[in-house]
Coordinates of C-alpha atoms and ligand atoms in Angstrom, one line a residue:
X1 CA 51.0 75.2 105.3
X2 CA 53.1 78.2 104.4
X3 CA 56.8 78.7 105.3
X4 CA 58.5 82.3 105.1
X5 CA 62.1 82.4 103.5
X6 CA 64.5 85.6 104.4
X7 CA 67.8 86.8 102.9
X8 CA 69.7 88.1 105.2
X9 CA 71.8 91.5 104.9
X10 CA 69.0 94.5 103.6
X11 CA 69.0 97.1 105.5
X12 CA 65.5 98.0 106.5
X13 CA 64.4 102.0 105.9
X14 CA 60.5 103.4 105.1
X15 CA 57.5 104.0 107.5
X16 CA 54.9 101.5 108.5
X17 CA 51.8 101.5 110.7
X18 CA 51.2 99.3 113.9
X19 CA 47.9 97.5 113.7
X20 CA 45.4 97.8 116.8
X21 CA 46.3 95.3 119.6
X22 CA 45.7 91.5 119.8
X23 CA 45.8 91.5 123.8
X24 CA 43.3 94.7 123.6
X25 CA 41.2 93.3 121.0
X26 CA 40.6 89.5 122.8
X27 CA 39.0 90.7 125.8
X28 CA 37.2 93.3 124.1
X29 CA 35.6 91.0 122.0
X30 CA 34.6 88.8 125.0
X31 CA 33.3 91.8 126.8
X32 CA 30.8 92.6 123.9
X33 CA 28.7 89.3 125.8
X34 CA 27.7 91.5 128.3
X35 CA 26.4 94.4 126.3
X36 CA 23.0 94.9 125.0
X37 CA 22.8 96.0 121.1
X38 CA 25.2 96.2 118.5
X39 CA 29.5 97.1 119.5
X40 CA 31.9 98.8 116.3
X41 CA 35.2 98.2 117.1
X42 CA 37.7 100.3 115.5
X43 CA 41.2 99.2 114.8
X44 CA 41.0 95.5 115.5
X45 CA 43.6 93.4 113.8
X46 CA 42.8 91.0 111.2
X47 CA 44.3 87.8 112.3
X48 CA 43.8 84.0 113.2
X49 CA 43.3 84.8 117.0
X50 CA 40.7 87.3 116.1
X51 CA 39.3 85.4 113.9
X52 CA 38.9 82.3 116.3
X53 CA 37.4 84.6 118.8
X54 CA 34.9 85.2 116.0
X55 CA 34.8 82.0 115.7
X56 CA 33.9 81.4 119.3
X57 CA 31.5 83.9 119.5
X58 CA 29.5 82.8 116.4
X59 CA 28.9 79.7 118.7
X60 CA 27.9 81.6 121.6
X61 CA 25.3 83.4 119.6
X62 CA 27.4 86.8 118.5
X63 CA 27.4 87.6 114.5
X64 CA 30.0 89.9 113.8
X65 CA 30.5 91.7 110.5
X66 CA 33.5 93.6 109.2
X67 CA 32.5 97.0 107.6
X68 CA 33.7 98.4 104.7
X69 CA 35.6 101.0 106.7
X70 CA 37.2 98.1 108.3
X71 CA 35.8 98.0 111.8
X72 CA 34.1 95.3 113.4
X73 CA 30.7 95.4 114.1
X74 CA 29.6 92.6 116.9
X75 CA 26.1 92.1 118.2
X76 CA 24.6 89.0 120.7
X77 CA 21.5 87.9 118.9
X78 CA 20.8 84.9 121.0
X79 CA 22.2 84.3 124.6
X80 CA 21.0 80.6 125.6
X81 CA 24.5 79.2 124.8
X82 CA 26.7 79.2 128.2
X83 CA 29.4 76.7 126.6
X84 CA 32.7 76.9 124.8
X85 CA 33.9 73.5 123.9
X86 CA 37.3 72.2 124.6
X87 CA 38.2 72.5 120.6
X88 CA 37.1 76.1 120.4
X89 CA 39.3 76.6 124.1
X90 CA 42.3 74.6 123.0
X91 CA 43.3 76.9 119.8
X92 CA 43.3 79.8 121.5
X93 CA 44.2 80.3 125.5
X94 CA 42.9 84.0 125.3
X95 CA 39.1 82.3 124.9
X96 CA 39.0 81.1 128.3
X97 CA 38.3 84.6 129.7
X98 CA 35.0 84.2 128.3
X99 CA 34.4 82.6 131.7
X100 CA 33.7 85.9 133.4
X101 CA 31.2 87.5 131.1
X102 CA 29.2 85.0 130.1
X103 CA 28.6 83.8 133.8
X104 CA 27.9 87.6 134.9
X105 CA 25.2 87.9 131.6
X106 CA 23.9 84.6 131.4
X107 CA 24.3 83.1 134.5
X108 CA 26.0 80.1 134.0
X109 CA 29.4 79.6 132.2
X110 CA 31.2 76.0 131.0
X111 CA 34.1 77.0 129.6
X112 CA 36.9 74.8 128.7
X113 CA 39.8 74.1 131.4
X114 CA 42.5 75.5 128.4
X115 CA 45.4 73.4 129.6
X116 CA 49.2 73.9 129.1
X117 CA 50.8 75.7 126.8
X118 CA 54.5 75.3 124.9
X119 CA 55.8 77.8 127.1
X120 CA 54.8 75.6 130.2
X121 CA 52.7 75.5 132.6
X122 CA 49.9 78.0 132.6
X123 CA 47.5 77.7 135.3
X124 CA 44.1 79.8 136.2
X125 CA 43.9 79.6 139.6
X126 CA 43.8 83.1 140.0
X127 CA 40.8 83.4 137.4
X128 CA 38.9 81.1 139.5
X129 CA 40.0 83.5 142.6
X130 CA 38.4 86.2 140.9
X131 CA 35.1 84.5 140.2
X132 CA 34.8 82.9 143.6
X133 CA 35.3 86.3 145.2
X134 CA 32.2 87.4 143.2
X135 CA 30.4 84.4 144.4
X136 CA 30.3 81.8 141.8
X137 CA 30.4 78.3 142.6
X138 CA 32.9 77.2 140.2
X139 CA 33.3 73.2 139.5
X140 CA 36.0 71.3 137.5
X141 CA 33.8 68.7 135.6
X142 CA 35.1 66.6 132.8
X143 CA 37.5 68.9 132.1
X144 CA 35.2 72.4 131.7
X145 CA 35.1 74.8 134.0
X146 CA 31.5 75.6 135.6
X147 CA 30.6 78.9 137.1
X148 CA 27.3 79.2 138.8
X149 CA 25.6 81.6 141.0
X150 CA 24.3 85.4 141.3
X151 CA 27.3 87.7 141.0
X152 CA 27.8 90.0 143.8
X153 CA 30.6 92.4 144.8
X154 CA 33.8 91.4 146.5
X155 CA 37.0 92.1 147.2
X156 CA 40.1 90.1 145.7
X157 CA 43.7 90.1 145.7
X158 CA 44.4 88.9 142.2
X159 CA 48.7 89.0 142.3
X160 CA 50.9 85.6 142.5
X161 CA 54.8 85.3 142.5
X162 CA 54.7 85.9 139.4
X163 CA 53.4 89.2 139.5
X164 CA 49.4 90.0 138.5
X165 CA 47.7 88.0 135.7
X166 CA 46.0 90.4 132.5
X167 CA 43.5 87.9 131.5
X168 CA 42.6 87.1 135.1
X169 CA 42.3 90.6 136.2
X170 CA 40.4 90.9 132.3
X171 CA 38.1 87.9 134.0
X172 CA 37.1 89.1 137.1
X173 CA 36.5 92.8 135.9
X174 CA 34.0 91.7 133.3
X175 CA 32.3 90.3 135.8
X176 CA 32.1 92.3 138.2
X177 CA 31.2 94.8 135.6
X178 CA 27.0 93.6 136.2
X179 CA 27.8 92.4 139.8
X180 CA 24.9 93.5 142.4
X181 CA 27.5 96.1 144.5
X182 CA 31.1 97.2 144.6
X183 CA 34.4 95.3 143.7
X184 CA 37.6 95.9 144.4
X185 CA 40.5 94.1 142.5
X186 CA 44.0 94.6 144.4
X187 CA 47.1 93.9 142.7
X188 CA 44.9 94.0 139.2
X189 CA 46.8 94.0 136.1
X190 CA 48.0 97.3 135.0
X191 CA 49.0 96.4 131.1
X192 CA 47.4 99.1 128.5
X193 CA 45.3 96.3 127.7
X194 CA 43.7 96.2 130.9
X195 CA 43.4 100.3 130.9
X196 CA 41.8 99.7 127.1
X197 CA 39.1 96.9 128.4
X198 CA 38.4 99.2 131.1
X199 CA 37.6 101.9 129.2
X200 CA 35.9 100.1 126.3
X201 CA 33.2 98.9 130.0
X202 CA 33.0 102.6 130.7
X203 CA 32.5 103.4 127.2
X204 CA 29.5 101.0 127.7
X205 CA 28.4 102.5 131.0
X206 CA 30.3 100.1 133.1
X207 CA 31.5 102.5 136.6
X208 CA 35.3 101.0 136.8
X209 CA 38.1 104.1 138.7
X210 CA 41.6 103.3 139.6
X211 CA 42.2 102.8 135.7
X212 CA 45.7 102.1 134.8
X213 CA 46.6 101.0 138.3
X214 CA 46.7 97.9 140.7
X215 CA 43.7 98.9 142.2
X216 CA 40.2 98.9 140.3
X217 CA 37.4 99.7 141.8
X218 CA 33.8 98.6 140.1
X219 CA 29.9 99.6 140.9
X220 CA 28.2 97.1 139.4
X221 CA 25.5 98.3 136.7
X222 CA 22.2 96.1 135.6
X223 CA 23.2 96.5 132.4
X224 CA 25.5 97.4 129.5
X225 CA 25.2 99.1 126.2
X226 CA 27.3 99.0 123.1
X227 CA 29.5 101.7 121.7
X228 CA 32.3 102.5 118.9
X229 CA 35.6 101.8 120.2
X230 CA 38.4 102.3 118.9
X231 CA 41.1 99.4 120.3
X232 CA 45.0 100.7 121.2
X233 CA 47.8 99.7 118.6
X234 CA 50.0 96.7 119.3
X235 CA 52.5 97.8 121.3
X236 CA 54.3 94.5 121.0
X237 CA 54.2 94.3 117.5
X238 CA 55.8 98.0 117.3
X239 CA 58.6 96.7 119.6
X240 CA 59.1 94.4 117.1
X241 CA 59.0 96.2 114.2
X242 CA 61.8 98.8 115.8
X243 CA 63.9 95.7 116.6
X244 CA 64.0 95.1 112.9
X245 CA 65.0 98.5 112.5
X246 CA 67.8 98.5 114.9
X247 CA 68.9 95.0 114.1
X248 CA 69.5 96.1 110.4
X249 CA 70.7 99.4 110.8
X250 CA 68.4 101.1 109.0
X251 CA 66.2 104.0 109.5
X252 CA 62.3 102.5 110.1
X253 CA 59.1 104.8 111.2
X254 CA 57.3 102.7 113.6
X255 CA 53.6 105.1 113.1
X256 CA 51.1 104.8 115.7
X257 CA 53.7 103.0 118.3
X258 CA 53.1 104.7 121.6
X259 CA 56.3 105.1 123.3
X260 CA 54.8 105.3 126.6
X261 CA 53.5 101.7 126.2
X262 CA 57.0 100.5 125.5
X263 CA 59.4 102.7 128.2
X264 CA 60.6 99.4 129.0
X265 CA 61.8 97.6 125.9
X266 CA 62.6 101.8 124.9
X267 CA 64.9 101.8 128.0
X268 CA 67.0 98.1 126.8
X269 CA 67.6 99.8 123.7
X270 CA 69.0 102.8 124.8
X271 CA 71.1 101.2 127.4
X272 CA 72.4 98.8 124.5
X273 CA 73.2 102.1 123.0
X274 CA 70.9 101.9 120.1
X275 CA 70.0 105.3 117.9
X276 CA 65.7 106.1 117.6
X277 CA 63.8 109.1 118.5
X278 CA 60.3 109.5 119.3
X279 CA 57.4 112.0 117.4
X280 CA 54.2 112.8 116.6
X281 CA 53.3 113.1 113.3
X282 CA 50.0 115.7 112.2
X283 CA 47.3 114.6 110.1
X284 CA 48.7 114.9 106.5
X285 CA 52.4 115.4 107.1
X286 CA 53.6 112.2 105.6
X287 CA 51.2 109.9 107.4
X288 CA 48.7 107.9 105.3
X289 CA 51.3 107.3 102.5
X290 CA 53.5 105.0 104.9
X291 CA 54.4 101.3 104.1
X292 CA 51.7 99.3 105.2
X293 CA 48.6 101.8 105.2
X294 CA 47.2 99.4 102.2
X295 CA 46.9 96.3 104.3
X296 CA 43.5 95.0 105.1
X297 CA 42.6 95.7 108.6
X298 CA 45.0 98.5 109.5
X299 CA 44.2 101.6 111.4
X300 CA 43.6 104.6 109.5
X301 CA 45.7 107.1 109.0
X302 CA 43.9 110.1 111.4
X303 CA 44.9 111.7 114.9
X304 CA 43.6 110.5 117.7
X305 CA 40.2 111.5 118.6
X306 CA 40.3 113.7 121.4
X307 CA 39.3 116.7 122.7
X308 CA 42.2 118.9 123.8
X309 CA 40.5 120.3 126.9
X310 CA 38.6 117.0 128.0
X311 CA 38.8 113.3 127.4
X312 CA 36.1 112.2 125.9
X313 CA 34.6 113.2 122.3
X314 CA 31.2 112.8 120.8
X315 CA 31.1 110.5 117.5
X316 CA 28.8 111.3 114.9
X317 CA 26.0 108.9 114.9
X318 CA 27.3 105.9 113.0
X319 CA 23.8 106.1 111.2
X320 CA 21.8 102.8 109.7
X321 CA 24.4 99.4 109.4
X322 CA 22.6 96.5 108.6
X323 CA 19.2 97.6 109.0
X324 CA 19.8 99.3 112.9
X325 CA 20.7 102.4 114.0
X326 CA 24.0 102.1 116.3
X327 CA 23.2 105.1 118.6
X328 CA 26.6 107.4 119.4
X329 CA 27.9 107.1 122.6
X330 CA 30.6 109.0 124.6
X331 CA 34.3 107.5 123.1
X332 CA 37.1 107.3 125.6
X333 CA 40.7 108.1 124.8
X334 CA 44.0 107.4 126.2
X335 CA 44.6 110.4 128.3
X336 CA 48.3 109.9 127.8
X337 CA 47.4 110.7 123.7
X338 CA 46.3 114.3 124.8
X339 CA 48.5 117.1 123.5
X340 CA 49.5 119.3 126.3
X341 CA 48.2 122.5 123.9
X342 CA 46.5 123.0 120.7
X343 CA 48.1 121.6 117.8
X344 CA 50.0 119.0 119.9
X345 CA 47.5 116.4 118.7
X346 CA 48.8 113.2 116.3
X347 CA 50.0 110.0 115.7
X348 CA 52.8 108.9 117.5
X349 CA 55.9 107.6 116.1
X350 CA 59.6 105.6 116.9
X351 CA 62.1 106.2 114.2
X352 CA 64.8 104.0 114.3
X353 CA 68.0 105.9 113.3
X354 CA 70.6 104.7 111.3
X355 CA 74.0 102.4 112.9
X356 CA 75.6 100.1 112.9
X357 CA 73.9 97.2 114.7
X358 CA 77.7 95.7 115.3
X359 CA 78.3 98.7 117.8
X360 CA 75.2 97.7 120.3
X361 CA 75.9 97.1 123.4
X362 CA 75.0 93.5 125.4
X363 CA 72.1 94.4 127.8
X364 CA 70.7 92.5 130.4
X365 CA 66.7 92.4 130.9
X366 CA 64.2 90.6 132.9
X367 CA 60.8 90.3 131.9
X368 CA 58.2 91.5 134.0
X369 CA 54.6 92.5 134.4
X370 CA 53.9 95.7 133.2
X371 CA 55.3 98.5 132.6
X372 CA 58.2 96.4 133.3
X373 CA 59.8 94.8 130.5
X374 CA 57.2 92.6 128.9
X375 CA 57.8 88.8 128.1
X376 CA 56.3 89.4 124.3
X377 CA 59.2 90.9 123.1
X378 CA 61.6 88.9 125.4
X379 CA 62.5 86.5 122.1
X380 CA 62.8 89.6 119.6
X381 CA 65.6 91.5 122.5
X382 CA 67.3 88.0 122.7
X383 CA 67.4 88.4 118.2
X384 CA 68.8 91.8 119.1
X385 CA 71.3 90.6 121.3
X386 CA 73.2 88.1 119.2
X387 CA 74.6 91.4 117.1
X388 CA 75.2 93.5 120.0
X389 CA 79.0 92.9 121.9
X390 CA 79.5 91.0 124.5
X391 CA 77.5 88.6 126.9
X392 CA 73.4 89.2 127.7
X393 CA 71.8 87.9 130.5
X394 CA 68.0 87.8 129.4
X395 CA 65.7 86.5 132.6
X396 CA 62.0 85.4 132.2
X397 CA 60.0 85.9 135.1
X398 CA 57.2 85.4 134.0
X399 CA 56.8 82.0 132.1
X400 CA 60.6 80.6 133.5
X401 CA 60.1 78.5 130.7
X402 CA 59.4 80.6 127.4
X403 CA 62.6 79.6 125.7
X404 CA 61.6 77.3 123.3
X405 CA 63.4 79.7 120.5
X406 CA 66.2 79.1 122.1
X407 CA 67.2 76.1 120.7
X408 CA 66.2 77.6 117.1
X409 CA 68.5 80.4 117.1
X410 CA 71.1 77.7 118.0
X411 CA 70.5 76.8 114.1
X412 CA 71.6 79.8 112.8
X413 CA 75.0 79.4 115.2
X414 CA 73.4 81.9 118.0
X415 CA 75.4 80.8 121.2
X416 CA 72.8 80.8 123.7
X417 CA 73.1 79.2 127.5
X418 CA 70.0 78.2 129.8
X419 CA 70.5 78.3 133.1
X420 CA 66.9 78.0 135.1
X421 CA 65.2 81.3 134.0
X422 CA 68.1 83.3 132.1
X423 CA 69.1 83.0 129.1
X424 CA 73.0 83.7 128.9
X425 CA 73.2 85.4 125.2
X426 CA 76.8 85.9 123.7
X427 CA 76.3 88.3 121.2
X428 CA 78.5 89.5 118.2
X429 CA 78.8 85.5 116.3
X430 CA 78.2 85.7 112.8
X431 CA 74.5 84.0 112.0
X432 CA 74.1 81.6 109.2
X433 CA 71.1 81.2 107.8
X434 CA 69.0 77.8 108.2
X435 CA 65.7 75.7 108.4
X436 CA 63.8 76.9 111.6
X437 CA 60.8 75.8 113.5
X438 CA 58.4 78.5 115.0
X439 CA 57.1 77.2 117.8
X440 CA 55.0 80.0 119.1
X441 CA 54.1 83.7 118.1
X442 CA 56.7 85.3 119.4
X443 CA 59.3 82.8 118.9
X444 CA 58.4 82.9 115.5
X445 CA 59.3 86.5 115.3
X446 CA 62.3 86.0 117.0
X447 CA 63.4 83.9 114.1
X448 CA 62.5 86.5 111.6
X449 CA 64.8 88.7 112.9
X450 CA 67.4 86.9 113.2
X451 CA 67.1 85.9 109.6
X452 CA 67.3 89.4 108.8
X453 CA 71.1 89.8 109.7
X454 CA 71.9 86.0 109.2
X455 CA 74.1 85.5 106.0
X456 CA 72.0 83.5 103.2
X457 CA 69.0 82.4 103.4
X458 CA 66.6 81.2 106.6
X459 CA 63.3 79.3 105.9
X460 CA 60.7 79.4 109.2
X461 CA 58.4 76.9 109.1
X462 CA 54.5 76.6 110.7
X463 CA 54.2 80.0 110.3
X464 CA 50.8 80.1 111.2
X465 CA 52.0 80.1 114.9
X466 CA 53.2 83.6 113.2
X467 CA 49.5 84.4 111.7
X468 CA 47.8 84.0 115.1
X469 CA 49.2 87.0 116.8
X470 CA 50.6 89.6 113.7
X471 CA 49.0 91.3 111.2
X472 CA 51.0 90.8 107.8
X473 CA 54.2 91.2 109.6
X474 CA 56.4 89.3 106.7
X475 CA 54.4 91.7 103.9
X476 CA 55.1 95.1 106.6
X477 CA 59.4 93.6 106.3
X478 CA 59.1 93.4 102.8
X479 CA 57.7 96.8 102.3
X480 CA 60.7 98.3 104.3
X481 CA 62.8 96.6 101.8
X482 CA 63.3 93.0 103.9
X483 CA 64.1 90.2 101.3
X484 CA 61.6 88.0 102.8
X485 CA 58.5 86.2 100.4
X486 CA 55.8 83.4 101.7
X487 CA 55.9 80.5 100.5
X488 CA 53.6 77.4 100.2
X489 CA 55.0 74.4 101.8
X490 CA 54.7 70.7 99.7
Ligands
EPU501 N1 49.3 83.1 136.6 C1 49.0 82.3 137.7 N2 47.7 82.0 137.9 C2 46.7 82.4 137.1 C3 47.0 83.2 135.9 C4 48.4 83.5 135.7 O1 49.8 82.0 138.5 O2 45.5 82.1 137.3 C5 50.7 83.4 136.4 C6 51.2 82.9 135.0 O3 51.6 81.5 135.1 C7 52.3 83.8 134.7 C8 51.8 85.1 135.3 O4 50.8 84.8 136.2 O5 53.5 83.4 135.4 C9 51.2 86.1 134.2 O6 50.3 85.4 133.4 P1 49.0 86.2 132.9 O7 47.8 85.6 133.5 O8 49.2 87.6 133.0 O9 49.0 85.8 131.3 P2 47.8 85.7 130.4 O10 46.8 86.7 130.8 O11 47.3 84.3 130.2 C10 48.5 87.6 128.7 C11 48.8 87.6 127.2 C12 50.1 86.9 126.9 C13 51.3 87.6 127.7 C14 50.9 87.5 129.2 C15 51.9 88.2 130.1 C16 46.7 87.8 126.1 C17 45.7 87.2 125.2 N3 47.8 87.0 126.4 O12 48.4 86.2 129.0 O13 50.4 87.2 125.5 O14 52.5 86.9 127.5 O15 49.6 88.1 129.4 O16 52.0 89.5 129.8 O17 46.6 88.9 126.5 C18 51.3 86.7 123.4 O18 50.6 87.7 122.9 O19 52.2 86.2 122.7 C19 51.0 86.2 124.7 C20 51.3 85.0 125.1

């Protein structure tokens, strides 16, 4: 098991490149069960919940290949399978919105109930909303979820108090993607993960509107066929990335971070008074040499590919890949990533400017779903807030209980209160560096970044909690200049 070890006190400065998105790339992978012939994904991250995915898939009859140009190719060559096992399930919560497609393709679905998860409980109700609304008969057996039944049309309010679910909406969408007639998902999950499934279906000749909103609307299709896709960056792991930057002072390109994916988290930091700007950056000027750009798996450095007038662009033909020809299909951008003129086209950047992190401001936040401020970055703020003056009130309304890094920062003398849902943060105590635990993915970041600015040295321990959900995060620190090396625990 490895363990990462951080000395606090460098201050951070250089550019590096987001990788594609996790939450984009999970579902995307589990819609490529409903498509016929071979899917290239562009941009997905190489990391363990990818990799289980993979993993999952394999079972389910999906190879999957990475190509030399880094993109994943991903094709079903046998579709009797209708069952993922509880110890495929239970490593990875994202796997259990396999439910939708493979009842809508195959017929039948068994997927594993997932459970709990260290930041409480997490139920799927409102999955099993979804699926019932599109007529399966769904049946809790042994602990596996069955879904049975021809898939037809509905109509389904998918929200809770907590606000809409992603992988729920993600669920029920798939679906309802090869459903006989028209759904209509109220209240659907409006995260850029959502908007990036949604157009990864249409890039596959699924009929989804109301993209990007709380209301999507499908005509069911009899079939699906697979495209290139290129999957959004991480927004989560840019906000984290820029939190290093502002927690150290230092002057950090975030490349390919898409500030209107994080107005949000952008907001907090400007109310806490911290210094960034925002930019594009044309092919060629300075982009491609960035920190990071070597990694395995990141995205490429190239602009967008749009066409300034319209959305959509023709790719060449991706030509002969393991002995079939991928046909070219229409490739759908983020509308939001369209210049308003010629020229305007590029890749997106958040600088962090140079400060002094002693002079940020306490700022309260409450997490919320989307485009509020999101929960993934609610452990990385809090790291923020115990340099920033004065006392923080951080509320989590979306899993009351995802503090369990709480208790870690304590370690390295962060003076932190719980009181129900909020986290009471008094910033501006010195932090002393320590032995950690990371408990989950973002915790685990959390810690990170704490160890940046604590004085000595921090080791963070089951990092693979870290693994799951960033690509090479500690080797993109230490190429800003972050005094932080893995290690192999004895
Ligand atoms: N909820 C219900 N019933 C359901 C489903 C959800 O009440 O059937 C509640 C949850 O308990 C929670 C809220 O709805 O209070 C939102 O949960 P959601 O379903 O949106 O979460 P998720 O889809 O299971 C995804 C991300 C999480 C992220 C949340 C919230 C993936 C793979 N996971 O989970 O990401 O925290 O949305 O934005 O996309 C992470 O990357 O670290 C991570 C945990």
């Amino acid at each position: 098991m490895d363990k990462i070890r951080v000395r606090g006190g460098a201050r951070l400065s250089g550019q590096v490149r987001v990788s594609g998105s996790k939450n984009a790339s999970l579902p995307i992978l589990a819609a490529c069960l409903l498509v016929d012939g071979p899917t290239v994904l562009e941009g997905v991250p190489r990391l363990e919940d990818v990799r289980n995915m993979c993993h999952i898939l394999e079972h389910l009859g999906v190879v999957h290949e990475w190509l030399p140009d880094g993109s994943l190719r991903v094709e079903v060559v046998d579709d009797r399978n209708v069952h993922a096992p509880y110890h495929y399930v239970r490593t990875m919560r994202a796997s259990f919105c396999l439910l939708g497609p493979l009842w809508a393709r195959r017929g039948r679905a068994q997927v594993s109930h997932p459970g709990g998860c260290v930041f409480g409980h997490r139920p799927i109700d409102l999955h099993l909303k979804g699926m019932r609304a599109l007529g399966a008969d769904i049946r809790i057996d042994k602990g596996d979820v069955h879904a049975s039944g021809p898939v037809r049309g509905g109509r389904v309010y998918l929200g809770s108090n907590f606000g809409s679910t992603v992988l729920g909406t993600a669920n029920t969408l798939m679906a309802a993607c090869l459903a006989e007639g028209e759904t209509v998902i109220e209240y659907a999950a409006q995260e850029p993960e959502i908007a990036d499934l949604c157009r990864f279906l249409r890039a596959c000749g699924a009929r989804i509107e109301g993209i990007g909103t709380h209301r999507l609307h499908i005509r069911g299709v009899p079939k699906l066929r697979g495209c290139r896709y290129r999957v959004i960056n991480d927004r989560i792991e840019a906000g984290t990335l820029l939190a290093a930057g502002v927690l150290t002072g230092g002057e950090v390109e975030v490349l390919g971070a898409e500030p209107d994916h994080l107005s949000a988290f952008l907001d907090a930091l400007e109310r806490a008074g911290a210094r960034f700007e925002i930019g594009f950056r044309e092919p060629g000027d300075g982009a491609g040499a960035e920190l990071g750009a070597e990694l395995p798996g990141l995205v490429e450095a190239r602009p967008p590919r749009v066409s300034r007038e319209g959305r959509a662009l023709r790719l060449p033909r991706t030509g002969e890949q393991g002995g079939r020809l991928l046909t070219d299909r229409i490739f759908y951008e983020d509308e939001r990533r369209v210049g308003d003129g010629p020229g305007e086209e590029g890749i997106p950047f958040l600088r962090t400017l140079p400060m002094d992190p002693e002079e940020l401001e306490a700022t309260d936040v409450a997490t919320m779903p989307y485009p509020g401020f999101p929960t993934d970055l609610q452990a990385q703020f809090m790291a923020l807030m115990l340099v920033a003056k004065g006392v923080s009130v951080i509320t989590e309304k979306i899993y009351p209980e995802r503090f369990i890094h709480v208790s870690e920062l304590a370690r390295l003398g962060a003076r932190i209160r719980r009181e129900g849902p909020c986290a009471i943060v008094q910033g501006g105590r010195e932090l002393c560096g320590a032995t950690v635990m990371a408990s989950d993915l973002r915790a685990s970041a959390a810690l990170i970044l704490a160890g940046l600015v604590a004085r000595g040295t921090t080791a963070i321990r089951r990092v693979y909690h870290l693994d799951r959900g960033y690509e090479s995060l500690d080797r993109k620190l230490a190429a800003l200049g972050a005094d932080i090396v893995r290690l192999k625990e004895v």
